Tab-separated table of C-alpha atoms and ligand atoms in Angstrom:
chain	number	residue	atom	x	y	z
A	21	MET	CA	71.290	-45.250	61.636
A	22	LEU	CA	67.737	-46.477	62.318
A	23	TYR	CA	67.055	-48.624	65.376
A	24	THR	CA	63.701	-50.240	66.008
A	25	THR	CA	64.513	-52.058	69.225
A	26	ILE	CA	65.740	-50.952	72.643
A	27	GLN	CA	68.298	-53.785	72.733
A	28	GLN	CA	70.103	-52.502	69.563
A	29	ALA	CA	69.712	-48.828	70.359
A	30	ALA	CA	70.536	-48.609	74.038
A	31	PRO	CA	74.328	-48.664	73.997
A	32	ALA	CA	74.633	-46.263	70.942
A	33	LEU	CA	72.184	-43.799	72.407
A	34	ARG	CA	73.860	-43.853	75.806
A	35	ASP	CA	77.294	-43.260	74.286
A	36	ALA	CA	76.113	-40.427	72.122
A	37	MET	CA	74.312	-38.697	75.016
A	38	THR	CA	76.949	-39.145	77.668
A	39	ALA	CA	79.655	-37.876	75.300
A	40	ALA	CA	77.783	-34.643	74.631
A	41	ARG	CA	78.844	-31.465	76.418
A	42	HIS	CA	75.393	-29.874	76.455
A	43	ILE	CA	72.197	-31.529	75.131
A	44	LEU	CA	69.142	-29.651	73.889
A	45	VAL	CA	65.900	-31.650	74.238
A	46	THR	CA	62.961	-30.583	72.195
A	47	SER	CA	59.671	-31.844	70.782
A	48	HIS	CA	56.784	-30.962	68.460
A	49	ILE	CA	54.720	-27.765	68.172
A	50	ASN	CA	51.643	-27.631	70.454
A	51	PRO	CA	53.219	-30.257	72.675
A	52	ASP	CA	50.888	-32.884	74.030
A	53	GLY	CA	51.306	-34.933	77.224
A	54	ASP	CA	53.718	-37.319	75.497
A	55	ALA	CA	55.842	-34.500	74.106
A	56	VAL	CA	56.116	-32.810	77.561
A	57	GLY	CA	56.379	-36.028	79.472
A	58	SER	CA	59.098	-37.408	77.284
A	59	SER	CA	61.024	-34.124	77.232
A	60	ILE	CA	60.985	-33.801	81.033
A	61	GLY	CA	61.365	-37.550	81.632
A	62	LEU	CA	64.375	-37.929	79.367
A	63	THR	CA	65.971	-34.723	80.738
A	64	ARG	CA	65.720	-36.127	84.233
A	65	ILE	CA	67.076	-39.533	83.255
A	66	LEU	CA	70.026	-37.829	81.449
A	67	ARG	CA	70.817	-35.571	84.322
A	68	ALA	CA	70.843	-38.472	86.686
A	69	MET	CA	73.490	-39.903	84.311
A	70	GLY	CA	75.575	-36.700	84.657
A	71	CYS	CA	74.524	-35.000	81.393
A	72	ARG	CA	73.959	-31.306	81.046
A	73	VAL	CA	70.561	-30.760	79.466
A	74	THR	CA	68.345	-27.809	78.430
A	75	MET	CA	64.698	-28.230	77.476
A	76	VAL	CA	63.090	-25.953	74.894
A	77	LEU	CA	59.643	-26.590	73.376
A	78	PRO	CA	58.354	-24.671	70.229
A	79	THR	CA	55.075	-23.437	71.817
A	80	ASP	CA	53.278	-23.369	75.150
A	81	LEU	CA	52.894	-26.414	77.346
A	82	PRO	CA	49.450	-28.040	77.761
A	83	SER	CA	47.682	-27.206	80.966
A	84	LEU	CA	47.901	-30.781	82.259
A	85	ALA	CA	51.701	-30.219	82.583
A	86	VAL	CA	51.052	-28.377	85.901
A	87	VAL	CA	51.334	-31.635	87.752
A	88	LEU	CA	54.997	-31.828	86.807
A	89	PRO	CA	57.222	-29.752	89.027
A	90	ASP	CA	59.792	-29.347	86.252
A	91	ALA	CA	57.305	-27.902	83.801
A	92	PRO	CA	58.223	-24.198	84.691
A	93	GLU	CA	61.828	-24.994	83.785
A	94	VAL	CA	60.875	-25.916	80.127
A	95	GLY	CA	61.811	-23.048	77.893
A	96	VAL	CA	59.088	-22.036	75.454
A	97	TYR	CA	60.765	-20.749	72.291
A	98	SER	CA	60.227	-17.165	71.383
A	99	GLN	CA	61.437	-15.709	68.095
A	100	GLY	CA	64.786	-13.906	68.453
A	101	ALA	CA	65.635	-15.675	71.736
A	102	SER	CA	68.875	-17.590	71.278
A	103	LEU	CA	69.325	-21.274	71.876
A	104	PRO	CA	72.380	-22.197	74.011
A	105	ALA	CA	75.528	-21.847	71.758
A	106	ASP	CA	77.454	-24.651	73.431
A	107	VAL	CA	74.864	-27.324	72.617
A	108	ASP	CA	76.489	-30.150	70.748
A	109	LEU	CA	73.595	-32.588	70.542
A	110	VAL	CA	69.939	-32.022	69.833
A	111	VAL	CA	67.554	-34.704	70.920
A	112	LEU	CA	64.090	-34.691	69.351
A	113	VAL	CA	61.467	-36.739	71.121
A	114	ASP	CA	57.891	-37.732	70.099
A	115	THR	CA	58.274	-35.975	66.749
A	116	GLY	CA	58.189	-37.532	63.282
A	117	SER	CA	60.041	-34.849	61.494
A	118	ILE	CA	62.237	-31.930	62.535
A	119	SER	CA	59.954	-29.590	60.484
A	120	ARG	CA	57.353	-30.209	63.225
A	121	ILE	CA	59.319	-27.972	65.685
A	122	GLU	CA	58.062	-24.811	64.032
A	123	PRO	CA	58.762	-21.969	64.731
A	124	ILE	CA	62.212	-23.176	65.842
A	125	PHE	CA	62.684	-25.048	62.588
A	126	SER	CA	62.487	-21.922	60.391
A	127	ALA	CA	64.095	-19.548	62.775
A	128	GLU	CA	67.050	-21.763	63.672
A	129	ARG	CA	67.918	-23.523	60.410
A	130	ALA	CA	71.649	-22.791	60.757
A	131	TYR	CA	71.737	-23.703	64.371
A	132	LEU	CA	70.138	-27.082	63.748
A	133	ALA	CA	72.197	-27.844	60.652
A	134	GLN	CA	75.405	-27.384	62.670
A	135	ARG	CA	74.416	-29.903	65.346
A	136	PRO	CA	73.939	-33.689	65.337
A	137	LEU	CA	70.337	-34.766	65.793
A	138	LEU	CA	69.212	-37.810	67.775
A	139	VAL	CA	65.600	-38.946	67.436
A	140	ILE	CA	63.460	-41.020	69.860
A	141	ASP	CA	59.932	-41.459	68.558
A	142	HIS	CA	57.004	-43.848	67.884
A	143	HIS	CA	55.322	-42.264	64.797
A	144	ALA	CA	54.863	-44.558	61.822
A	145	THR	CA	55.555	-41.595	59.616
A	146	ASN	CA	58.910	-40.827	61.202
A	147	SER	CA	61.375	-39.687	58.556
A	148	GLY	CA	64.540	-40.774	60.321
A	149	GLU	CA	66.341	-37.459	60.068
A	150	GLY	CA	68.734	-38.057	62.996
A	151	PHE	CA	72.256	-39.590	62.800
A	152	LEU	CA	70.777	-41.935	65.398
A	153	ASN	CA	67.069	-42.716	65.318
A	154	LEU	CA	65.198	-44.997	67.678
A	155	VAL	CA	61.692	-45.320	66.208
A	156	MET	CA	59.433	-47.949	67.726
A	157	THR	CA	56.151	-47.647	65.954
A	158	GLU	CA	54.510	-50.326	68.108
A	159	ALA	CA	55.143	-48.285	71.282
A	160	ALA	CA	52.021	-46.602	72.601
A	161	ALA	CA	53.973	-43.492	73.538
A	162	THR	CA	57.530	-42.087	73.384
A	163	CYS	CA	57.390	-42.248	77.173
A	164	GLU	CA	57.021	-45.997	76.937
A	165	ILE	CA	60.261	-46.111	74.937
A	166	LEU	CA	61.991	-44.016	77.517
A	167	GLY	CA	60.859	-46.227	80.399
A	168	LEU	CA	62.370	-49.208	78.527
A	169	LEU	CA	65.596	-47.292	77.719
A	170	ALA	CA	66.164	-46.394	81.322
A	171	GLN	CA	65.720	-50.045	82.234
A	172	ALA	CA	68.174	-51.091	79.507
A	173	TRP	CA	70.640	-48.524	80.815
A	174	ASN	CA	70.159	-49.756	84.428
A	175	GLN	CA	69.346	-46.193	85.279
A	176	ALA	CA	67.156	-45.693	88.329
A	177	ILE	CA	63.990	-43.597	87.868
A	178	ASP	CA	62.757	-41.460	90.635
A	179	ALA	CA	59.129	-40.588	91.377
A	180	GLU	CA	59.097	-37.333	89.446
A	181	THR	CA	60.649	-38.933	86.394
A	182	ALA	CA	58.139	-41.779	86.692
A	183	THR	CA	55.271	-39.205	86.834
A	184	ALA	CA	56.498	-37.417	83.712
A	185	LEU	CA	56.704	-40.682	81.781
A	186	LEU	CA	53.229	-41.706	83.009
A	187	MET	CA	51.851	-38.508	81.563
A	188	GLY	CA	52.878	-39.552	78.055
A	189	LEU	CA	51.534	-43.075	78.540
A	190	VAL	CA	48.203	-41.918	79.875
A	191	THR	CA	47.634	-39.147	77.258
A	192	ASP	CA	48.734	-40.987	74.161
A	193	THR	CA	46.626	-43.958	75.091
A	194	GLN	CA	43.724	-41.948	76.390
A	195	SER	CA	44.010	-43.788	79.725
A	196	PHE	CA	44.998	-47.090	78.152
A	197	GLN	CA	41.952	-47.155	75.875
A	198	THR	CA	43.638	-47.080	72.452
A	199	SER	CA	44.424	-50.203	70.446
A	200	HIS	CA	48.119	-49.745	70.601
A	201	THR	CA	48.024	-50.228	74.372
A	202	SER	CA	50.032	-53.468	74.764
A	203	PRO	CA	50.980	-55.712	77.638
A	204	ARG	CA	54.289	-53.981	77.557
A	205	THR	CA	52.661	-50.601	77.823
A	206	LEU	CA	50.900	-51.664	80.906
A	207	ARG	CA	54.027	-53.253	82.352
A	208	VAL	CA	56.001	-50.025	81.848
A	209	ALA	CA	53.111	-48.089	83.425
A	210	ALA	CA	52.937	-50.556	86.378
A	211	ASP	CA	56.693	-50.165	86.927
A	212	LEU	CA	56.460	-46.417	86.894
A	213	LEU	CA	53.553	-46.576	89.367
A	214	ALA	CA	55.610	-48.825	91.675
A	215	LEU	CA	58.475	-46.291	91.435
A	216	GLY	CA	56.170	-43.633	92.979
A	217	GLY	CA	54.827	-42.157	89.745
A	218	ARG	CA	51.675	-40.081	90.629
A	219	LEU	CA	49.372	-41.816	88.076
A	220	ASN	CA	46.153	-40.595	89.670
A	221	GLU	CA	47.264	-37.013	89.599
A	222	VAL	CA	48.166	-37.338	85.929
A	223	MET	CA	44.736	-38.949	85.198
A	224	ARG	CA	42.909	-36.254	87.162
A	225	SER	CA	44.807	-33.457	85.488
A	226	MET	CA	43.890	-34.947	82.073
A	227	MET	CA	40.316	-35.945	82.691
A	228	TYR	CA	39.081	-33.500	85.396
A	229	GLY	CA	41.281	-30.465	85.027
A	230	LYS	CA	39.456	-28.847	82.143
A	231	PRO	CA	38.790	-25.099	81.903
A	232	PHE	CA	35.056	-24.126	81.750
A	233	ALA	CA	35.705	-22.774	78.248
A	234	HIS	CA	36.632	-26.207	77.016
A	235	ALA	CA	33.268	-27.591	77.989
A	236	LYS	CA	31.463	-24.757	76.199
A	237	ALA	CA	33.630	-25.277	73.112
A	238	LEU	CA	32.922	-29.056	73.147
A	239	GLY	CA	29.206	-28.328	73.313
A	240	MET	CA	29.375	-26.096	70.224
A	241	ALA	CA	31.455	-28.617	68.306
A	242	ILE	CA	29.140	-31.459	69.123
A	243	GLU	CA	26.226	-29.280	67.961
A	244	ARG	CA	27.929	-28.993	64.633
A	245	MET	CA	28.731	-32.611	64.189
A	246	HIS	CA	28.052	-33.990	60.771
A	247	ASP	CA	27.230	-37.674	60.125
A	248	GLU	CA	28.224	-38.801	56.664
A	249	GLY	CA	28.019	-42.486	57.245
A	250	ASP	CA	31.656	-43.608	57.195
A	251	ILE	CA	32.870	-40.214	58.352
A	252	ILE	CA	31.855	-38.047	61.272
A	253	TRP	CA	33.296	-34.593	61.287
A	254	THR	CA	32.989	-31.259	62.979
A	255	GLU	CA	34.784	-27.918	63.129
A	256	PHE	CA	36.339	-25.614	65.695
A	257	THR	CA	36.323	-22.182	64.114
A	258	GLN	CA	38.107	-18.969	65.133
A	259	ALA	CA	34.651	-17.599	66.101
A	260	MET	CA	34.021	-20.591	68.367
A	261	GLN	CA	37.466	-20.108	69.910
A	262	GLN	CA	37.017	-16.466	70.469
A	263	GLY	CA	33.421	-16.801	71.625
A	264	THR	CA	34.246	-19.393	74.254
A	265	GLY	CA	37.845	-18.320	75.138
A	266	ALA	CA	38.823	-21.904	74.570
A	267	ASP	CA	42.352	-22.507	73.287
A	268	ASP	CA	43.821	-25.074	70.938
A	269	GLU	CA	43.774	-27.766	73.586
A	270	ALA	CA	40.007	-27.918	73.557
A	271	GLY	CA	40.418	-29.500	70.156
A	272	ASP	CA	41.748	-32.695	71.818
A	273	GLU	CA	38.561	-32.952	73.760
A	274	ILE	CA	36.454	-32.561	70.661
A	275	THR	CA	38.421	-35.177	68.699
A	276	ALA	CA	38.195	-37.667	71.520
A	277	TYR	CA	34.445	-37.141	71.785
A	278	LEU	CA	33.839	-37.586	68.003
A	279	SER	CA	35.530	-40.927	67.963
A	280	ARG	CA	33.180	-42.310	70.594
A	281	VAL	CA	30.404	-42.590	68.009
A	282	ALA	CA	30.399	-46.179	66.842
A	283	THR	CA	28.755	-45.842	63.499
A	284	ALA	CA	31.630	-44.247	61.613
A	285	LYS	CA	34.954	-45.510	60.371
A	286	ALA	CA	36.853	-42.208	60.543
A	287	TYR	CA	36.496	-38.944	62.361
A	288	VAL	CA	37.786	-35.470	61.460
A	289	LEU	CA	38.084	-32.264	63.344
A	290	PHE	CA	38.764	-29.140	61.327
A	291	LYS	CA	40.393	-26.570	63.500
A	292	GLU	CA	40.610	-23.083	62.015
A	293	ARG	CA	43.930	-21.369	63.038
A	294	ARG	CA	44.400	-17.682	63.607
A	295	ASP	CA	46.817	-17.530	60.628
A	296	GLY	CA	44.060	-18.673	58.256
A	297	THR	CA	45.385	-22.313	57.968
A	298	VAL	CA	43.452	-25.304	59.020
A	299	LYS	CA	44.673	-28.130	61.406
A	300	ILE	CA	42.947	-31.345	60.912
A	301	SER	CA	42.828	-34.130	63.483
A	302	MET	CA	41.779	-37.587	62.288
A	303	ARG	CA	40.939	-40.642	64.273
A	304	SER	CA	39.708	-44.048	63.086
A	305	GLN	CA	38.255	-47.323	64.237
A	306	PRO	CA	40.869	-50.029	64.883
A	307	GLY	CA	42.231	-51.328	61.596
A	308	ILE	CA	41.312	-48.260	59.560
A	309	ASP	CA	44.363	-46.292	58.442
A	310	VAL	CA	44.073	-42.473	58.563
A	311	GLY	CA	47.842	-42.124	59.092
A	312	SER	CA	48.551	-42.560	55.352
A	313	VAL	CA	45.748	-40.162	54.459
A	314	ALA	CA	47.332	-37.537	56.704
A	315	HIS	CA	50.690	-38.325	55.191
A	316	ASN	CA	49.302	-37.779	51.677
A	317	LEU	CA	47.946	-34.419	52.882
A	318	GLY	CA	51.453	-33.383	54.024
A	319	GLY	CA	50.998	-34.393	57.642
A	320	GLY	CA	51.600	-37.572	59.553
A	321	GLY	CA	50.836	-39.571	62.733
A	322	HIS	CA	49.744	-43.078	63.563
A	323	ARG	CA	47.339	-45.459	61.831
A	324	GLU	CA	44.413	-44.499	63.992
A	325	ALA	CA	45.306	-40.975	65.061
A	326	ALA	CA	46.849	-38.575	62.628
A	327	GLY	CA	46.871	-34.936	61.606
A	328	ALA	CA	47.972	-32.304	59.081
A	329	THR	CA	48.079	-28.587	58.709
A	330	LEU	CA	46.544	-27.300	55.425
A	331	GLN	CA	47.469	-23.971	53.893
A	332	MET	CA	43.859	-23.134	52.948
A	333	GLY	CA	40.605	-21.964	54.406
A	334	LEU	CA	37.939	-24.077	56.150
A	335	ALA	CA	35.663	-24.646	53.163
A	336	GLU	CA	38.471	-25.679	50.881
A	337	ALA	CA	40.017	-27.932	53.560
A	338	ARG	CA	36.720	-29.647	54.200
A	339	GLU	CA	36.307	-30.347	50.510
A	340	LEU	CA	39.793	-31.762	50.110
A	341	VAL	CA	39.941	-33.820	53.261
A	342	LEU	CA	36.505	-35.381	53.056
A	343	SER	CA	36.938	-36.350	49.452
A	344	THR	CA	40.434	-37.808	50.045
A	345	LEU	CA	39.150	-39.703	53.080
A	346	ARG	CA	36.071	-41.010	51.286
A	347	SER	CA	38.239	-42.532	48.525
A	348	ALA	CA	40.679	-43.963	51.085
A	349	LEU	CA	37.756	-45.595	52.961
A	350	ALA	CA	36.041	-46.846	49.830
B	404	AMP	P1	46.501	-34.680	66.822
B	404	AMP	O1	45.310	-34.875	65.901
B	404	AMP	O2	47.023	-33.307	66.775
B	404	AMP	O3	46.228	-35.141	68.155
B	404	AMP	O4	47.609	-35.542	66.194
B	404	AMP	C1	47.481	-36.946	66.097
B	404	AMP	C2	48.791	-37.531	65.662
B	404	AMP	O5	49.184	-37.071	64.377
B	404	AMP	C3	49.930	-37.177	66.605
B	404	AMP	O6	50.691	-38.327	66.782
B	404	AMP	C4	50.660	-36.068	65.938
B	404	AMP	O7	51.987	-36.035	66.245
B	404	AMP	C5	50.367	-36.384	64.433
B	404	AMP	N1	50.244	-35.100	63.705
B	404	AMP	C6	49.328	-34.198	63.889
B	404	AMP	N2	49.517	-33.070	63.096
B	404	AMP	C7	50.554	-33.383	62.311
B	404	AMP	C8	51.203	-32.751	61.236
B	404	AMP	N3	50.870	-31.498	60.842
B	404	AMP	N4	52.289	-33.380	60.679
B	404	AMP	C9	52.646	-34.600	61.095
B	404	AMP	N5	52.082	-35.239	62.150
B	404	AMP	C10	51.040	-34.671	62.733
B	405	MN	MN1	52.825	-36.028	70.695
B	406	MN	MN1	53.425	-39.664	71.253
């Protein structure tokens, strides 16, 4: 079942979750603020409703999660560790496809196949793999959907839950800058602020909590920026990552910076991974669709912010992505 409105989805989702004995909440690999905020926010809402919930994320939490007191409770999956056996419902948040919870997806195929999946997400490329899916592509963040769900359930939200949900709203909209920031987004955020959500701490953690290494990495990536008219791109190589000590998260900084240059239509960051694959992050000017380009490359995302992982080296990835993007923009 695919729901696209809160009104339709709220009763079915509440029934499914309150009927479960033990719920596993998870989200995508390299979780961002919306993945962490929605995992923790939903868990807190469900617990307040009397549900038993365990959170496990596929890989380490982003550093901005330090402002959430529940962050240390989130399990980070490690190969060979077992997921709770008595879980009878898996809830996937902020994730377009279950394959995006790698390495859990490959290591726990049987576990996942044996349990019903419920999906709450806002990606246009969501593949609707749950038995219940709430996919609201107009929502700026999964946390926006959760704020609305709690309202529909008449479920009170405390200050910590509000802070977690604000984290998703603030990060996915880059502080309410992106074009999918709607009046509703701001209303949900205002409500969360009124409930005691620590908006300013979330903002500060996102904007002013960067490690020194990120600034160095950003400088190197800006130095390597290429201007090809419609496309501006740069790269974040393993050498740059090792030379600066910057981790994956520095890539977000670089992507955000690229898309500040007004002259291009689309922006690409090529991030070389340790395993020899390349992660691309694409952004675009309002109205320009890079989501379908990412989808064609085996990835996904939103119209104006999308990504993919390519099983090839940097040079090959550059060739493929830039030519695909050029034809899409032409
Ligand atoms: P990023 O460039 O990593 O910030 O991602 C931008 C958007 O694209 C996010 O909504 C991601 O969830 C989505 N995305 C990134 N990489 C992938 C991928 N390999 N497959 C599907 N969606 C992706
Ligand atoms: Mn996300
Ligand atoms: Mn999101």
